[in-house]
Short mmCIF file of C-alpha atoms in Angstrom, two decimals:
data_model
loop_
_atom_site.label_atom_id
_atom_site.label_comp_id
_atom_site.label_asym_id
_atom_site.label_seq_id
_atom_site.Cartn_x
_atom_site.Cartn_y
_atom_site.Cartn_z
CA MET E 1 -52.43 -68.45 -100.01
CA ALA E 2 -48.70 -67.70 -99.88
CA GLU E 3 -49.49 -64.68 -97.74
CA GLY E 4 -51.42 -66.91 -95.33
CA ARG E 5 -48.46 -69.27 -95.02
CA ARG E 6 -46.15 -66.37 -94.24
CA ARG E 7 -48.53 -65.20 -91.52
CA GLU E 8 -48.67 -68.73 -90.16
CA ARG E 9 -44.87 -68.89 -90.02
CA ARG E 10 -44.75 -65.55 -88.21
CA ARG E 11 -47.30 -66.78 -85.68
CA SER E 12 -45.50 -70.08 -84.95
CA PRO E 13 -42.55 -68.67 -82.95
CA LEU E 14 -44.91 -66.51 -80.92
CA LEU E 15 -47.15 -69.50 -80.29
CA TRP E 16 -44.27 -71.69 -79.13
CA ALA E 17 -42.96 -68.88 -76.91
CA ALA E 18 -46.37 -68.55 -75.30
CA VAL E 19 -46.57 -72.32 -74.75
CA ALA E 20 -43.09 -72.37 -73.19
CA ALA E 21 -43.97 -69.47 -70.89
CA PHE E 22 -47.16 -71.24 -69.84
CA ILE E 23 -45.24 -74.44 -69.04
CA LEU E 24 -42.75 -72.49 -66.92
CA VAL E 25 -45.58 -70.83 -65.00
CA VAL E 26 -47.29 -74.20 -64.41
CA ASP E 27 -44.03 -75.82 -63.22
CA ALA E 28 -43.27 -72.88 -60.92
CA SER E 29 -46.72 -73.15 -59.36
CA PHE E 30 -45.60 -76.34 -57.58
CA VAL E 31 -42.79 -74.43 -55.83
CA GLU E 32 -43.72 -72.17 -52.92
CA ASP E 33 -41.94 -68.89 -52.21
CA LEU E 34 -41.14 -68.99 -48.50
CA ASP E 35 -40.87 -66.06 -46.09
CA ASP E 36 -40.19 -65.55 -42.37
CA SER E 37 -43.44 -67.34 -41.40
CA PHE E 38 -41.90 -70.59 -42.67
CA LYS E 39 -39.94 -71.07 -39.45
CA GLU E 40 -43.11 -71.54 -37.38
CA ASN E 41 -45.25 -73.38 -39.92
CA ARG E 42 -42.82 -75.94 -41.34
CA LYS E 43 -42.73 -78.57 -38.57
CA ASP E 44 -46.04 -80.18 -39.51
CA ASP E 45 -44.74 -81.07 -43.00
CA ILE E 46 -41.70 -82.40 -44.80
CA TRP E 47 -40.04 -79.68 -46.88
CA LEU E 48 -37.47 -79.72 -49.66
CA VAL E 49 -36.07 -76.19 -49.76
CA ASP E 50 -33.69 -74.38 -52.10
CA PHE E 51 -31.91 -71.55 -50.28
CA TYR E 52 -30.74 -69.19 -53.02
CA ALA E 53 -29.38 -65.69 -53.70
CA PRO E 54 -30.85 -63.59 -56.54
CA TRP E 55 -27.40 -62.68 -57.89
CA CYS E 56 -26.03 -66.25 -57.81
CA GLY E 57 -25.35 -67.74 -61.27
CA HIS E 58 -25.58 -71.34 -60.05
CA CYS E 59 -28.93 -70.53 -58.43
CA LYS E 60 -30.29 -69.20 -61.71
CA LYS E 61 -29.11 -72.34 -63.46
CA LEU E 62 -30.86 -74.49 -60.86
CA GLU E 63 -34.19 -72.63 -61.09
CA PRO E 64 -35.71 -74.52 -64.09
CA VAL E 65 -34.54 -77.83 -62.62
CA TRP E 66 -36.10 -76.88 -59.28
CA ASN E 67 -39.42 -76.12 -60.99
CA GLU E 68 -39.31 -79.60 -62.56
CA VAL E 69 -38.60 -81.11 -59.14
CA GLY E 70 -41.65 -79.30 -57.72
CA LYS E 71 -43.83 -80.53 -60.57
CA GLU E 72 -42.59 -84.12 -60.16
CA MET E 73 -43.19 -84.19 -56.40
CA GLY E 74 -46.57 -82.50 -56.70
CA SER E 75 -47.93 -84.64 -59.54
CA THR E 76 -46.91 -87.96 -57.93
CA GLY E 77 -48.65 -87.20 -54.63
CA SER E 78 -45.44 -87.09 -52.62
CA PRO E 79 -45.76 -85.88 -49.01
CA VAL E 80 -42.74 -83.67 -49.61
CA LYS E 81 -43.49 -80.01 -50.23
CA VAL E 82 -41.09 -78.06 -52.43
CA GLY E 83 -40.15 -74.45 -51.69
CA LYS E 84 -37.47 -71.84 -52.21
CA MET E 85 -36.23 -69.04 -49.97
CA ASP E 86 -34.20 -65.94 -50.75
CA ALA E 87 -31.45 -66.42 -48.18
CA THR E 88 -30.29 -62.81 -48.58
CA SER E 89 -33.70 -61.43 -47.59
CA TYR E 90 -34.24 -63.94 -44.75
CA SER E 91 -30.63 -64.36 -43.66
CA SER E 92 -31.48 -65.10 -40.02
CA ILE E 93 -33.59 -68.12 -40.97
CA ALA E 94 -30.96 -69.30 -43.45
CA SER E 95 -28.29 -69.05 -40.75
CA GLU E 96 -30.38 -71.15 -38.35
CA PHE E 97 -30.44 -73.92 -40.96
CA GLY E 98 -26.69 -73.69 -41.46
CA VAL E 99 -26.72 -72.18 -44.95
CA ARG E 100 -23.15 -71.19 -45.87
CA GLY E 101 -23.30 -71.00 -49.66
CA TYR E 102 -25.69 -70.76 -52.59
CA PRO E 103 -27.58 -72.67 -53.68
CA THR E 104 -28.08 -74.92 -50.64
CA ILE E 105 -30.65 -77.72 -50.83
CA LYS E 106 -32.02 -79.16 -47.60
CA LEU E 107 -34.76 -81.60 -46.70
CA LEU E 108 -36.40 -80.55 -43.42
CA LYS E 109 -38.10 -83.34 -41.53
CA GLY E 110 -39.28 -82.44 -38.04
CA ASP E 111 -36.28 -81.17 -36.12
CA LEU E 112 -33.84 -82.75 -38.56
CA ALA E 113 -32.24 -81.06 -41.58
CA TYR E 114 -30.56 -83.18 -44.28
CA ASN E 115 -28.13 -81.60 -46.74
CA TYR E 116 -28.23 -82.62 -50.38
CA ARG E 117 -24.74 -82.95 -51.90
CA GLY E 118 -25.50 -84.79 -55.13
CA PRO E 119 -25.68 -83.72 -58.78
CA ARG E 120 -28.21 -80.94 -59.42
CA THR E 121 -30.43 -82.91 -61.75
CA LYS E 122 -34.16 -83.50 -61.39
CA ASP E 123 -33.91 -87.29 -61.03
CA ASP E 124 -31.14 -87.19 -58.42
CA ILE E 125 -32.86 -84.54 -56.31
CA VAL E 126 -36.24 -86.34 -56.47
CA GLU E 127 -34.62 -89.64 -55.46
CA PHE E 128 -32.89 -87.94 -52.53
CA ALA E 129 -36.17 -86.40 -51.35
CA ASN E 130 -38.11 -89.67 -51.57
CA ARG E 131 -35.33 -91.61 -49.85
CA VAL E 132 -34.86 -89.24 -46.91
CA ALA E 133 -38.57 -88.47 -46.48
CA GLY E 134 -39.41 -92.14 -45.98
CA PRO E 135 -38.44 -94.46 -43.10
CA ILE E 136 -34.75 -94.62 -42.30
CA ILE E 137 -34.91 -98.43 -42.26
CA ARG E 138 -37.34 -99.90 -44.78
CA PRO E 139 -38.64 -103.44 -44.12
CA LEU E 140 -38.61 -106.12 -46.86
CA PRO E 141 -41.45 -108.51 -46.04
CA SER E 142 -41.04 -110.91 -48.99
CA GLN E 143 -38.60 -112.26 -51.54
CA GLN E 144 -40.59 -110.54 -54.32
CA MET E 145 -40.06 -107.20 -52.61
CA PHE E 146 -36.34 -107.98 -52.25
CA GLU E 147 -36.09 -108.71 -55.99
CA HIS E 148 -37.92 -105.46 -56.79
CA VAL E 149 -35.49 -103.46 -54.64
CA GLN E 150 -32.50 -105.23 -56.17
CA LYS E 151 -33.61 -104.29 -59.70
CA ARG E 152 -34.30 -100.69 -58.73
CA HIS E 153 -31.17 -99.81 -56.73
CA ARG E 154 -27.56 -100.27 -57.80
CA VAL E 155 -26.33 -100.21 -54.19
CA PHE E 156 -28.28 -100.88 -50.99
CA PHE E 157 -27.64 -102.22 -47.49
CA LEU E 158 -29.63 -104.93 -45.72
CA TYR E 159 -29.73 -105.98 -42.07
CA ILE E 160 -30.65 -109.61 -41.44
CA GLY E 161 -31.67 -110.74 -37.96
CA GLY E 162 -33.55 -109.71 -34.84
CA GLU E 163 -32.85 -107.16 -32.14
CA SER E 164 -29.15 -106.86 -31.33
CA PRO E 165 -26.39 -104.30 -30.63
CA LEU E 166 -25.47 -104.59 -34.31
CA LYS E 167 -28.98 -103.51 -35.31
CA GLU E 168 -28.82 -100.52 -32.97
CA LYS E 169 -25.54 -99.49 -34.55
CA TYR E 170 -27.02 -100.08 -38.03
CA ILE E 171 -29.96 -97.76 -37.27
CA GLU E 172 -27.60 -95.11 -35.90
CA VAL E 173 -25.40 -95.19 -39.01
CA ALA E 174 -28.43 -95.21 -41.32
CA SER E 175 -29.77 -92.06 -39.66
CA GLU E 176 -26.59 -90.27 -40.70
CA LEU E 177 -25.97 -91.81 -44.12
CA ILE E 178 -29.55 -92.01 -45.44
CA VAL E 179 -28.67 -88.97 -47.58
CA TYR E 180 -26.40 -91.23 -49.67
CA THR E 181 -28.02 -94.65 -49.95
CA TYR E 182 -30.90 -96.96 -48.95
CA PHE E 183 -31.11 -99.10 -45.82
CA PHE E 184 -33.39 -102.14 -45.42
CA SER E 185 -34.04 -104.88 -42.90
CA ALA E 186 -35.48 -108.38 -43.32
CA SER E 187 -35.50 -111.93 -42.05
CA GLU E 188 -33.20 -114.61 -43.45
CA GLU E 189 -36.09 -116.30 -45.30
CA ILE E 190 -36.39 -113.59 -47.95
CA LEU E 191 -32.78 -114.00 -49.15
CA PRO E 192 -32.17 -115.84 -52.44
CA GLU E 193 -30.42 -119.21 -52.28
CA TYR E 194 -27.06 -117.89 -53.55
CA VAL E 195 -26.66 -115.69 -50.45
CA THR E 196 -24.95 -117.50 -47.58
CA LEU E 197 -24.18 -115.89 -44.24
CA PRO E 198 -21.34 -116.99 -41.94
CA GLU E 199 -23.25 -115.85 -38.87
CA MET E 200 -26.34 -113.98 -37.67
CA PRO E 201 -27.15 -111.12 -37.33
CA ALA E 202 -25.45 -109.69 -40.40
CA VAL E 203 -25.19 -106.55 -42.50
CA ILE E 204 -24.89 -107.06 -46.27
CA VAL E 205 -24.26 -104.71 -49.16
CA PHE E 206 -25.67 -105.66 -52.58
CA LYS E 207 -23.89 -104.13 -55.58
CA ASP E 208 -22.05 -104.96 -58.81
CA GLY E 209 -24.26 -108.02 -59.33
CA THR E 210 -23.09 -109.68 -56.12
CA TYR E 211 -23.01 -109.12 -52.34
CA PHE E 212 -20.48 -108.57 -49.53
CA VAL E 213 -20.94 -109.27 -45.82
CA TYR E 214 -19.68 -106.91 -43.13
CA ASP E 215 -16.95 -108.43 -40.94
CA GLU E 216 -16.27 -106.40 -37.82
CA TYR E 217 -12.78 -107.86 -37.34
CA GLU E 218 -11.60 -107.20 -40.90
CA ASP E 219 -13.67 -104.14 -41.81
CA GLY E 220 -13.55 -102.23 -38.52
CA ASP E 221 -16.19 -99.65 -37.69
CA LEU E 222 -19.60 -100.18 -39.34
CA SER E 223 -19.99 -96.51 -40.27
CA SER E 224 -16.60 -96.46 -41.99
CA TRP E 225 -17.38 -99.69 -43.85
CA ILE E 226 -20.72 -98.38 -45.14
CA SER E 227 -19.10 -95.10 -46.22
CA LYS E 228 -16.58 -97.06 -48.28
CA GLU E 229 -19.02 -99.59 -49.72
CA ARG E 230 -21.78 -97.17 -50.75
CA PHE E 231 -20.08 -96.76 -54.14
CA GLN E 232 -20.06 -99.27 -56.96
CA GLY E 233 -16.76 -101.01 -57.57
CA TYR E 234 -16.20 -99.12 -60.84
CA LEU E 235 -17.34 -95.54 -61.42
CA ASN E 236 -17.53 -92.88 -64.07
CA VAL E 237 -15.66 -90.29 -62.01
CA ASP E 238 -16.30 -86.54 -62.16
CA GLY E 239 -15.34 -83.70 -59.85
CA PHE E 240 -18.32 -84.22 -57.54
CA THR E 241 -17.77 -88.00 -57.27
CA LEU E 242 -14.09 -87.47 -56.54
CA TYR E 243 -15.02 -85.07 -53.74
CA GLU E 244 -17.41 -87.65 -52.27
CA LEU E 245 -14.78 -90.39 -52.52
CA GLY E 246 -12.61 -88.33 -50.19
CA ASP E 247 -14.79 -89.54 -47.29
CA THR E 248 -13.90 -93.20 -47.98
CA GLY E 249 -10.20 -92.88 -47.19
CA LYS E 250 -9.43 -95.00 -50.28
CA LEU E 251 -6.90 -94.35 -53.01
CA VAL E 252 -8.69 -93.63 -56.29
CA ALA E 253 -7.27 -95.32 -59.40
CA ILE E 254 -8.53 -93.48 -62.48
CA ALA E 255 -8.07 -94.06 -66.20
CA ILE E 256 -7.98 -90.58 -67.78
CA ILE E 257 -9.44 -91.04 -71.27
CA ASP E 258 -11.56 -89.37 -73.93
CA ASP E 259 -14.93 -91.13 -74.01
CA LYS E 260 -15.46 -90.03 -77.60
CA ASN E 261 -12.13 -91.42 -78.72
CA THR E 262 -12.51 -94.99 -79.98
CA SER E 263 -8.79 -95.65 -80.44
CA VAL E 264 -7.22 -98.81 -79.04
CA GLU E 265 -5.26 -97.00 -76.31
CA HIS E 266 -8.32 -95.33 -74.75
CA ILE E 267 -10.46 -98.49 -74.85
CA ARG E 268 -7.61 -100.65 -73.52
CA LEU E 269 -6.95 -98.54 -70.41
CA LYS E 270 -10.65 -98.43 -69.53
CA SER E 271 -10.97 -102.22 -69.97
CA ILE E 272 -7.88 -102.84 -67.81
CA MET E 273 -9.29 -100.70 -65.01
CA GLN E 274 -12.67 -102.48 -65.17
CA ASP E 275 -10.96 -105.86 -65.13
CA VAL E 276 -8.92 -105.01 -62.01
CA ALA E 277 -12.00 -103.63 -60.24
CA LYS E 278 -13.99 -106.80 -60.93
CA ASN E 279 -11.47 -109.63 -60.70
CA TYR E 280 -9.14 -108.29 -58.01
CA ARG E 281 -11.76 -106.93 -55.64
CA ASP E 282 -10.76 -109.25 -52.79
CA HIS E 283 -7.16 -108.00 -53.05
CA PHE E 284 -7.71 -104.25 -53.36
CA HIS E 285 -11.27 -103.17 -52.47
CA ARG E 286 -10.38 -102.11 -48.92
CA SER E 287 -7.73 -99.69 -50.16
CA PHE E 288 -8.71 -98.72 -53.72
CA GLN E 289 -11.64 -97.32 -55.69
CA PHE E 290 -11.54 -97.75 -59.48
CA GLY E 291 -13.03 -95.75 -62.32
CA HIS E 292 -12.40 -93.59 -65.37
CA MET E 293 -12.67 -89.86 -66.06
CA ASP E 294 -13.63 -88.24 -69.34
CA GLY E 295 -10.97 -85.66 -70.22
CA ASN E 296 -7.98 -84.33 -68.29
CA GLU E 297 -8.98 -80.72 -67.62
CA TYR E 298 -10.33 -81.26 -64.09
CA MET E 299 -7.46 -83.54 -63.08
CA ASN E 300 -4.85 -81.12 -64.43
CA SER E 301 -6.31 -78.31 -62.32
CA LEU E 302 -6.47 -80.56 -59.26
CA LEU E 303 -2.90 -81.85 -59.56
CA MET E 304 -1.42 -78.65 -61.09
CA ASP E 305 0.11 -80.88 -63.72
CA ASP E 306 -0.29 -81.51 -67.44
CA LEU E 307 -1.43 -85.11 -67.83
CA LYS E 308 -1.48 -86.45 -71.36
CA ILE E 309 -4.39 -88.71 -72.25
CA PRO E 310 -4.87 -91.58 -72.20
CA THR E 311 -3.07 -92.23 -68.92
CA ILE E 312 -3.59 -93.63 -65.44
CA VAL E 313 -3.31 -91.74 -62.16
CA VAL E 314 -3.79 -92.98 -58.60
CA LEU E 315 -4.92 -90.18 -56.27
CA ASN E 316 -4.72 -90.03 -52.50
CA THR E 317 -7.56 -87.63 -51.67
CA SER E 318 -6.52 -87.32 -48.02
CA ASN E 319 -3.21 -85.54 -48.71
CA GLN E 320 -3.38 -84.64 -52.44
CA GLN E 321 -0.54 -87.00 -53.34
CA TYR E 322 -0.73 -88.84 -56.62
CA PHE E 323 1.12 -91.65 -58.40
CA LEU E 324 1.89 -92.05 -62.09
CA PRO E 325 3.06 -95.33 -63.66
CA HIS E 326 6.76 -95.29 -64.57
CA LYS E 327 6.01 -97.33 -67.68
CA THR E 328 3.11 -97.75 -70.09
CA ILE E 329 0.29 -99.91 -68.72
CA GLU E 330 -0.19 -102.57 -71.40
CA SER E 331 -2.13 -105.22 -69.48
CA THR E 332 -4.03 -106.05 -66.31
CA GLU E 333 -0.83 -107.56 -64.88
CA ASP E 334 0.99 -104.24 -65.37
CA MET E 335 -1.78 -102.44 -63.50
CA VAL E 336 -1.72 -104.95 -60.65
CA GLN E 337 2.05 -104.57 -60.39
CA PHE E 338 1.70 -100.76 -60.26
CA ILE E 339 -0.90 -100.99 -57.46
CA ASN E 340 1.32 -103.35 -55.48
CA GLU E 341 4.22 -100.91 -55.80
CA ILE E 342 2.01 -98.19 -54.31
CA LEU E 343 1.00 -100.45 -51.42
CA GLU E 344 4.64 -101.43 -50.79
CA GLY E 345 5.75 -97.78 -50.81
CA THR E 346 8.17 -98.18 -53.73
CA ALA E 347 6.19 -96.05 -56.22
CA GLU E 348 7.21 -92.39 -56.49
CA ALA E 349 4.68 -89.99 -54.95
CA HIS E 350 4.03 -86.58 -56.46
CA GLY E 351 2.24 -83.53 -55.03
CA GLY E 352 1.11 -83.51 -51.42
CA ASP E 353 -0.14 -80.86 -49.02
CA GLY E 354 3.17 -79.41 -47.77
CA ILE E 355 3.92 -75.70 -47.52
CA LEU E 356 5.61 -75.56 -50.95
CA GLN E 357 2.62 -77.25 -52.56
CA ARG E 358 0.28 -74.77 -50.87
CA ILE E 359 2.28 -71.84 -52.20
CA LYS E 360 2.27 -73.48 -55.63
CA ARG E 361 -1.52 -73.88 -55.35
CA ILE E 362 -1.99 -70.17 -54.56
CA ILE E 363 0.12 -69.16 -57.55
CA TYR E 364 -1.57 -71.69 -59.83
CA ASP E 365 -5.07 -70.60 -58.80
CA ALA E 366 -4.18 -66.94 -59.31
CA LYS E 367 -2.78 -67.63 -62.79
CA SER E 368 -5.80 -69.76 -63.68
CA THR E 369 -8.23 -67.07 -62.51
CA VAL E 370 -6.47 -64.32 -64.46
CA GLY E 371 -6.20 -66.52 -67.54
CA SER E 372 -9.87 -67.54 -67.45
CA VAL E 373 -10.98 -63.90 -67.08
CA PHE E 374 -8.91 -62.74 -70.06
CA LYS E 375 -9.99 -65.77 -72.10
CA SER E 376 -13.70 -65.26 -71.51
CA SER E 377 -13.71 -61.45 -71.64
CA PRO E 378 -10.48 -59.66 -72.66
CA LEU E 379 -11.96 -56.17 -72.17
CA LEU E 380 -13.20 -57.02 -68.67
CA GLY E 381 -9.80 -58.52 -67.86
CA CYS E 382 -8.02 -55.37 -68.99
CA PHE E 383 -10.36 -53.25 -66.88
CA LEU E 384 -10.16 -55.42 -63.74
CA PHE E 385 -6.39 -55.82 -63.75
CA GLY E 386 -5.30 -52.79 -65.79
CA LEU E 387 -7.07 -50.21 -63.63
CA PRO E 388 -5.48 -51.30 -60.30
CA LEU E 389 -2.06 -51.59 -61.97
CA GLY E 390 -2.49 -48.10 -63.42
CA VAL E 391 -3.43 -46.66 -60.02
CA ILE E 392 -0.48 -48.40 -58.36
CA SER E 393 1.86 -47.12 -61.08
CA ILE E 394 0.66 -43.54 -60.58
CA MET E 395 1.10 -43.87 -56.80
CA CYS E 396 4.64 -45.24 -57.21
CA TYR E 397 5.49 -42.44 -59.65
CA GLY E 398 4.13 -39.85 -57.22
CA ILE E 399 6.14 -41.29 -54.34
CA CYS E 400 9.33 -41.38 -56.41
CA MET E 401 8.85 -37.81 -57.62
CA ALA E 402 8.15 -36.65 -54.06
CA ASP E 403 11.38 -38.29 -52.87
CA SER E 404 13.30 -36.72 -55.77
CA ASP E 405 11.91 -33.25 -55.02
CA GLY E 406 12.68 -33.71 -51.35
CA ARG E 407 16.27 -34.63 -52.10
CA SER E 408 16.62 -31.59 -54.40
CA ASP E 409 15.27 -29.26 -51.71
CA GLU E 410 17.63 -30.75 -49.14
CA ALA E 411 20.58 -30.29 -51.48
CA GLU E 412 19.60 -26.67 -52.12
CA VAL E 413 19.24 -25.94 -48.41
CA SER E 414 22.60 -27.56 -47.74
CA LYS E 415 24.19 -25.48 -50.46
CA LYS E 416 22.73 -22.27 -49.02
CA GLU E 417 23.89 -23.15 -45.54
CA SER E 418 27.36 -23.92 -46.87
CA THR E 419 27.50 -20.60 -48.74
CA GLY E 420 26.29 -18.78 -45.62
CA ARG E 421 28.99 -20.40 -43.54
CA GLU E 422 31.65 -19.31 -46.06
CA LEU E 423 30.36 -15.74 -46.04
CA THR E 424 30.30 -15.73 -42.25
CA ASP E 425 33.83 -17.07 -42.08
CA GLU E 426 35.10 -14.42 -44.54
CA GLY E 427 33.44 -11.63 -42.53
CA THR E 428 35.17 -12.84 -39.43
CA GLU E 429 38.58 -12.70 -41.11
CA GLU E 430 37.92 -9.12 -42.27
CA GLU E 431 36.87 -8.14 -38.78
CA GLN E 432 40.03 -9.70 -37.39
CA GLU E 433 42.06 -7.80 -40.00
CA GLU E 434 40.40 -4.51 -38.94
CA GLU E 435 41.05 -5.25 -35.26
CA ASN E 436 44.71 -5.96 -36.02
CA SER E 437 44.94 -2.69 -37.96
CA GLU E 438 43.42 -0.80 -35.04
CA ASN E 439 45.85 -2.42 -32.68
CA ARG E 440 48.68 -1.45 -34.93
CA LEU E 441 47.42 2.14 -35.02
CA GLU E 442 47.24 2.31 -31.24
CA PHE E 443 50.70 0.82 -30.85
CA PRO E 444 52.81 2.29 -33.59
CA GLY E 445 56.02 1.05 -31.99
CA GLY E 446 55.30 -2.47 -32.85
CA GLU E 447 55.74 -5.49 -30.69
CA GLN E 448 58.84 -4.23 -28.96
CA GLU E 449 57.11 -1.10 -27.71
CA GLN E 450 54.09 -3.12 -26.60
CA LYS E 451 56.41 -5.31 -24.59
CA THR E 452 58.01 -2.27 -22.96
CA ILE E 453 54.65 -0.80 -21.99
CA PHE E 454 53.51 -4.06 -20.45
CA GLU E 455 56.70 -4.25 -18.42
CA LYS E 456 56.18 -0.69 -17.18
CA LYS E 457 52.68 -1.53 -16.12
CA LYS E 458 54.01 -4.44 -14.12
CA ASP E 459 56.46 -2.11 -12.30
#
């Protein structure tokens, strides 16, 4: 009996491995491998495509998620077909769709291609596909449908009224921004009683348990207003969200905390930020976005600084400037005062995008890259950086030795030439001495006799 249990235990891992492999095969069956025929056959359907490279680490990480997306879309009867294409094998097709990096996720709908820029999770990708695949403007025929939409979506936009230039502009903006949020249209009758409109037609955003009406004179361009208002008033900020907030043109006020830390300081800063976002919206919402970030690692790399947590930083994503409070933020009033100082221009700005900051960024990125390589794999780091340094050292040594040998040869040649000149000069003196001796032999009378002979010759 004990032997049978041991056999059963040995079989269990194999059984679970077989089940897991079967599940992966089933999930992958909902995802089509696309080739060069896709270009001609795709226009009759809506496609959600992952353009990948076989060597790409992020692509490999996305693969199981992509299989889940395919299974979800296939099992729910969605009209969206899910596929993947090796962009390195079919580079010409990938280039036509504007693929510049891997992985790239696009929804292809007729002649239009929509880029997905959200988190690479199953739920977010599925929501994106269902949103973009449907109508750009979805009608709300009843109050019950409005309530259903309000419960389902944290942020959505609604046009109220008939045909107008504002509606044309609304449709144009929705065609571009459908990748980020939902757009609806309805008549005034479906609105709940608490919603009051100053005029018709109107565009409204519903979020944070309330609503805000677009005012052309105060809010400016409709597209810019929707880009700013598509976020909730308070966010859990990560690197991707911060990148997306760059399109809003707002300053981002962030409480840098540790979510797992339950100390008073961490909880207090988060509560202060939430309070300002909620109760001072009318004062600051056009210029500021509020939120908190878990941990300081990302922000330190972005600002090339060493922020201690908990703390507060206000970031200008347009020029990489940031502001730090000059004193500890103890209350909502302190935070409001700090924000007003930024608006008045009296708060000290750090960072920026000047030439010195760019040089600092290059040096910082290089140091970070080298450090991360050595930290993750010391042997690989020694090989990658030690080998080139060794080669350069050998080359420098060779050049120096060549110069040294060259100088020695030149010195030797110079010495020989100098010696030769001395020998030549000495030989000349000896020759002169011999000539003088010969002259003296020919004219034994000396100078006086030579003079007499010359005088006779003249006569």
